[in-house]
CSV table of C-alpha atoms in Angstrom, one decimal:
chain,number,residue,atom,x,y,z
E,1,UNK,CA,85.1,-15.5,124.4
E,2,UNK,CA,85.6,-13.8,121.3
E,3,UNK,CA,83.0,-13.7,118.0
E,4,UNK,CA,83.0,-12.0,115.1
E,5,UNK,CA,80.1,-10.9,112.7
E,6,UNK,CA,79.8,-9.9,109.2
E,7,UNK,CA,76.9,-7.7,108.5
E,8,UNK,CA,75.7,-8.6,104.7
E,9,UNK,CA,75.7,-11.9,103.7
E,10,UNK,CA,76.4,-10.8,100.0
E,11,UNK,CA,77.6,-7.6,99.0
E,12,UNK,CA,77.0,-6.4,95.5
E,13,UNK,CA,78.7,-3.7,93.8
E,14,UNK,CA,79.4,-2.3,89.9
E,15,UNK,CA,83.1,-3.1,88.5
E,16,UNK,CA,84.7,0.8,89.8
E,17,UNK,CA,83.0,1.3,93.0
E,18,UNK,CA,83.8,1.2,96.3
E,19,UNK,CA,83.7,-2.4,98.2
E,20,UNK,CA,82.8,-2.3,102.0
E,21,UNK,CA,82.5,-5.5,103.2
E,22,UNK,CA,81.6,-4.9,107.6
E,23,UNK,CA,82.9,-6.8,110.0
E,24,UNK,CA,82.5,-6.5,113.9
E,25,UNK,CA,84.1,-8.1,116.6
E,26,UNK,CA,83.8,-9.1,120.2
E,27,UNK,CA,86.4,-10.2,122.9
E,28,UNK,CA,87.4,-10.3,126.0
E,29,UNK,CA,91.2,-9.4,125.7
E,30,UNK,CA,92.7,-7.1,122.7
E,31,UNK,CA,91.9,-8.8,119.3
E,32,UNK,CA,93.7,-10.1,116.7
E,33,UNK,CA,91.8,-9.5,113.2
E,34,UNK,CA,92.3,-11.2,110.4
E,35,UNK,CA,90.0,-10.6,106.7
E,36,UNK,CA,90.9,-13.7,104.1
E,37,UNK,CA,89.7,-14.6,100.5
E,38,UNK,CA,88.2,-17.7,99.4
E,39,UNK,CA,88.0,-17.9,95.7
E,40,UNK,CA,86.0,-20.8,94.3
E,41,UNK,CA,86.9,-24.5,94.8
E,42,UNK,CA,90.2,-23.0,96.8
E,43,UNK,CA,91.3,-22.6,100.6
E,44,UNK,CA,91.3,-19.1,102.4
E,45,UNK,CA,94.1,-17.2,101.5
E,46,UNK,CA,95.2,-13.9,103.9
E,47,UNK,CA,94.3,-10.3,102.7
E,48,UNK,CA,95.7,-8.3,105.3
E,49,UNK,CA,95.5,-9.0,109.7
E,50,UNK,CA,95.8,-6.4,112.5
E,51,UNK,CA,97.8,-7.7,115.3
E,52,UNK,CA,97.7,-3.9,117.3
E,53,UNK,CA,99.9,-2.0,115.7
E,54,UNK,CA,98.7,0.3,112.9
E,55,UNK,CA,95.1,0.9,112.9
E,56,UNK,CA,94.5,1.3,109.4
E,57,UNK,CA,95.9,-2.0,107.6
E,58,UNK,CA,96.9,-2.3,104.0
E,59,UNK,CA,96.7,-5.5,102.3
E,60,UNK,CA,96.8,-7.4,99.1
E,61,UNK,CA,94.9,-6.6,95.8
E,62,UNK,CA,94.5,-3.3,97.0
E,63,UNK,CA,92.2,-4.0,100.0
E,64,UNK,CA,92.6,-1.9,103.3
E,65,UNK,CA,90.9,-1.8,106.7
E,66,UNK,CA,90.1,0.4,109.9
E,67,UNK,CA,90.4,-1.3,113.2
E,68,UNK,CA,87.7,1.0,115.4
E,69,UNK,CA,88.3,0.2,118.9
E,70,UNK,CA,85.3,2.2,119.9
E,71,UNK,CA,83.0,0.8,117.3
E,72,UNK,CA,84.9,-2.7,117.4
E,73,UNK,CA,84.9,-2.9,113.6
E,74,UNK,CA,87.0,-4.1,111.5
E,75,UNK,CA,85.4,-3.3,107.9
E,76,UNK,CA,87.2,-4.3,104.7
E,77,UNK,CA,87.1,-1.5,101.9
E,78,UNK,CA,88.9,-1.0,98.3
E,79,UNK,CA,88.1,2.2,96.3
E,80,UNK,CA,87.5,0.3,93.1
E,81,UNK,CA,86.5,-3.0,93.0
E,82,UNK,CA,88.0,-5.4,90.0
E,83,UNK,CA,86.0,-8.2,88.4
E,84,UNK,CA,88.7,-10.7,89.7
E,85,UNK,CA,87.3,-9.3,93.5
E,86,UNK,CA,84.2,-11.5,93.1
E,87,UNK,CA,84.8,-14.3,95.9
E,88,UNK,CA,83.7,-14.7,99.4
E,89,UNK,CA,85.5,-12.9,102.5
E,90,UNK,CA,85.7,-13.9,106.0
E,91,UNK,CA,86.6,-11.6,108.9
E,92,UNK,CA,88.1,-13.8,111.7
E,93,UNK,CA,88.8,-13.0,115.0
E,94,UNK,CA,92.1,-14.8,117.0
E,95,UNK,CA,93.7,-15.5,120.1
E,96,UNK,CA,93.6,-16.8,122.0
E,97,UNK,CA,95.0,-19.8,120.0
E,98,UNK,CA,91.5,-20.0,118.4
E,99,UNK,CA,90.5,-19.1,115.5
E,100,UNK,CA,87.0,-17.7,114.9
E,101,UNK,CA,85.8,-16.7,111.8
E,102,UNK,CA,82.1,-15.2,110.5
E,103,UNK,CA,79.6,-16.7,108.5
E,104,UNK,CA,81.1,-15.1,105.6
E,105,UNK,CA,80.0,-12.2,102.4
E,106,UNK,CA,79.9,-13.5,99.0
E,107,UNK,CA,81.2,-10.2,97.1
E,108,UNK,CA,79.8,-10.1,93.7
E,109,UNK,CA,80.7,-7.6,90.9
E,110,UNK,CA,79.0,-6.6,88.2
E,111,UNK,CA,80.4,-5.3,84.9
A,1,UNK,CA,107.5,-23.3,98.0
A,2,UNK,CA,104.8,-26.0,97.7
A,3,UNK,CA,102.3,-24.7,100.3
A,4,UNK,CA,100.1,-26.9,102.4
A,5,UNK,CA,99.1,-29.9,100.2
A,6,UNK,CA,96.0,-31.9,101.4
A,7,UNK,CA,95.2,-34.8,100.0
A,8,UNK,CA,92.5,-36.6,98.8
A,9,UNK,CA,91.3,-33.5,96.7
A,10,UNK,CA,87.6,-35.4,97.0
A,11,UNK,CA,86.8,-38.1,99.0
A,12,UNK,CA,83.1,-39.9,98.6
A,13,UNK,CA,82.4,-43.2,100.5
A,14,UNK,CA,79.5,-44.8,102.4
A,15,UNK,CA,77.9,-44.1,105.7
A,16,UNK,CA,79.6,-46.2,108.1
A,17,UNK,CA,83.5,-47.0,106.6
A,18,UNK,CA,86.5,-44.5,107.6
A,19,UNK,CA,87.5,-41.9,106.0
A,20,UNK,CA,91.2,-40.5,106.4
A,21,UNK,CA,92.1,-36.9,105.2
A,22,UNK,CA,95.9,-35.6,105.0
A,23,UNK,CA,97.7,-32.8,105.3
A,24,UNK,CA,101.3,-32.2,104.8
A,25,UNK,CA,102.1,-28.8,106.4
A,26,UNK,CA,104.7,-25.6,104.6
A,27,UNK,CA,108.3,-27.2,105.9
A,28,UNK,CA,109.0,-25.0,108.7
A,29,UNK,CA,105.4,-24.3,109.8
A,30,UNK,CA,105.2,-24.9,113.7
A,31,UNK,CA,101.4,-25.1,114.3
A,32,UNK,CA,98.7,-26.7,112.1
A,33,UNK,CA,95.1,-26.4,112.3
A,34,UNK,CA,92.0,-28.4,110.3
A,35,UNK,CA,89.0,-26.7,109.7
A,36,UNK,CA,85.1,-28.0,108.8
A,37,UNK,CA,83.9,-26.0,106.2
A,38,UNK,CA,79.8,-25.8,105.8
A,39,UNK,CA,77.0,-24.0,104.4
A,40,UNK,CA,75.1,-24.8,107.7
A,41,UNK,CA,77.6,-23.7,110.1
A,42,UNK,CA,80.4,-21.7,108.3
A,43,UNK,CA,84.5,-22.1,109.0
A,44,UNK,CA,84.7,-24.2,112.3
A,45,UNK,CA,88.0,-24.8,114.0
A,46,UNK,CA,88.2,-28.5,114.6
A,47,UNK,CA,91.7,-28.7,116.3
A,48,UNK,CA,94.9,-27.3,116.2
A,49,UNK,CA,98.9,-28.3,116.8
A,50,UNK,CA,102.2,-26.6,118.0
A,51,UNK,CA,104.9,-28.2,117.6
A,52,UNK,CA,102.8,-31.3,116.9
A,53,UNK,CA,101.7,-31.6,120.2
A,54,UNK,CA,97.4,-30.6,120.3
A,55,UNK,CA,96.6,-27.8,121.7
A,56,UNK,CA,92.7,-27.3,122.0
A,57,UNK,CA,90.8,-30.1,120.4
A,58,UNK,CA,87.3,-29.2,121.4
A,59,UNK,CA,86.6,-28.2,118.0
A,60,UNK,CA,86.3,-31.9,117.7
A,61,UNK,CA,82.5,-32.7,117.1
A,62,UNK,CA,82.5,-36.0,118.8
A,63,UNK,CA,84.3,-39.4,119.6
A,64,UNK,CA,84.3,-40.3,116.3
A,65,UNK,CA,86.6,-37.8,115.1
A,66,UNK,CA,90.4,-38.2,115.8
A,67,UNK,CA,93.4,-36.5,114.8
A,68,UNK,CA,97.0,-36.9,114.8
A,69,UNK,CA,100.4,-35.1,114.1
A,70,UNK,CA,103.0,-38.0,114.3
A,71,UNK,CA,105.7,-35.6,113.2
A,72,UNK,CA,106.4,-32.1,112.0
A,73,UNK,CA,105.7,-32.5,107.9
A,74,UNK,CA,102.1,-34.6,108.5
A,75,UNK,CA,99.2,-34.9,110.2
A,76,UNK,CA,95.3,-37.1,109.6
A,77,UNK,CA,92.3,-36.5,110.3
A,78,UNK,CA,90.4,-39.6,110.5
A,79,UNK,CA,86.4,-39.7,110.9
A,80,UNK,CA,85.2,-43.5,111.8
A,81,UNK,CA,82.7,-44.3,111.4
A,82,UNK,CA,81.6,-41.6,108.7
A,83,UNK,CA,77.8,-39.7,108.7
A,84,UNK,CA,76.5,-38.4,106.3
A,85,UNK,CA,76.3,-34.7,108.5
A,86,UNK,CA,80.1,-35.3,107.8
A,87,UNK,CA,79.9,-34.2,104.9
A,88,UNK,CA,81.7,-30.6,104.2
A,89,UNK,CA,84.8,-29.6,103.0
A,90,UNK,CA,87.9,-30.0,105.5
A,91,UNK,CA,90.5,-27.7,105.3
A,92,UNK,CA,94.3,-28.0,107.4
A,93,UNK,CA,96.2,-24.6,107.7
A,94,UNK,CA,99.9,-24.0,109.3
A,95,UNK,CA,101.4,-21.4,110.6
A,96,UNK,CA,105.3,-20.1,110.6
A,97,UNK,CA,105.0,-19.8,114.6
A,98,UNK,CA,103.0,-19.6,117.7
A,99,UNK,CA,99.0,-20.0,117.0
A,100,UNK,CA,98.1,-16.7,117.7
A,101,UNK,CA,99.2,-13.9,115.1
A,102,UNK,CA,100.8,-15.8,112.6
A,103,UNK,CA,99.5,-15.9,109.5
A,104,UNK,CA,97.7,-19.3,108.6
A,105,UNK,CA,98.3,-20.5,105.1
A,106,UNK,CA,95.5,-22.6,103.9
A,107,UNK,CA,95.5,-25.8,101.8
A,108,UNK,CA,93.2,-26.3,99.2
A,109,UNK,CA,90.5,-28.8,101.3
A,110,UNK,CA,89.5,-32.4,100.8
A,111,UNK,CA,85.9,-32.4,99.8
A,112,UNK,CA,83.9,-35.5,101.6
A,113,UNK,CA,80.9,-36.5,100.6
A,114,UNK,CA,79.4,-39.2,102.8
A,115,UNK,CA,76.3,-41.1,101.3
């Protein structure tokens, strides 16, 4: 069975400075990983998803992140993080068929 | 395109009547999911569709929870009688494809509050 965990419940970090939000993962058969966005009041939307091709995944809003096989990671980072970043991020871990998210990080920013 | 639209946007009623939440999936979308959202217990998958056939309800907390995807452009979730544990925010998601590495879209949730 496959689970995922995100280290930090909330994350806090000045407006300009790097964001790592840490997710790790375990399963049984190679992972899919997924990191999505929940702004306020709103449903998750996608930020980027590694499906085992690329290891190091670009996504939306200038977010990236490192699938580490050896560390089974999957941390979510962005250079310089943007007032509008303040939500809460879920890592989430797929297949098979399943979805299975973590408990969440609420990512604040400060000005 | 209009995305997933769920509907009610809030729901409150009573301990004991039935609640019904809907979701109209993204025309085209071949698997739908719906979500429990809590403070308690996080994003839980409650059950999922392909091609409006259910795939893996265990998600389902118990008997008094039941879903349905009569055809491709809708599907309930119905909760009879209502708790009020029940009460979370419930969110349906579709994909373009198979379950697995598609990308889920989500709708915006139904917010019940059960008194």
């Amino acid at each position: 069975a496959q689970s995922v965990t995100q280290l930090g419940s909330h994350v806090s970090v000045s407006e300009g400075a790097l964001v790592l939000l840490r997710c790790n993962y375990s399963s049984s058969v190679p992972p899919y990983l997924f990191w999505y966005v929940q702004y306020p009041n709103q449903g998750l939307q996608l930020l980027l998803k590694y499906t085992s091709a690329a290891t190091l995944v670009k996504g939306i809003n200038g977010f990236e992140a490192e699938f580490k096989k050896s560390e089974t990671s999957f941390h979510l980072t962005k250079p310089s993080a943007h007032m509008s970043d303040a939500a809460e991020y879920f890592c989430a871990v797929r297949p098979p068929g399943k979805s299975t998210f973590g408990d969440g990080t609420t990512l604040t920013v400060k000005p | 395109d209009a995305g997933v639209i769920q509907s009610p946007r809030h729901e409150v009623t009573e301990m004991g009547q039935e609640v019904t939440l809907r979701c109209k999936p993204i025309s085209g979308h071949n698997s739908l999911f719906w979500y429990r959202q809590t403070m308690m217990r996080g994003l839980e998958l409650l059950i999922y569709f392909n091609n409006n056939v259910p795939i893996d309800d265990s998600g389902m907390p118990e008997d008094r929870f039941s879903a349905k995807m009569p055809n491709a452009s809708f599907s309930t979730l119905k909760i009879q009688p209502s708790e009020p544990r029940d009460s979370a925010v419930y969110f349906c998601a579709s994909t373009p494809g198979g379950p697995i590495t598609d990308t889920q879209y989500f709708g915006p949730g139904t917010r019940l509050t059960v008194l």
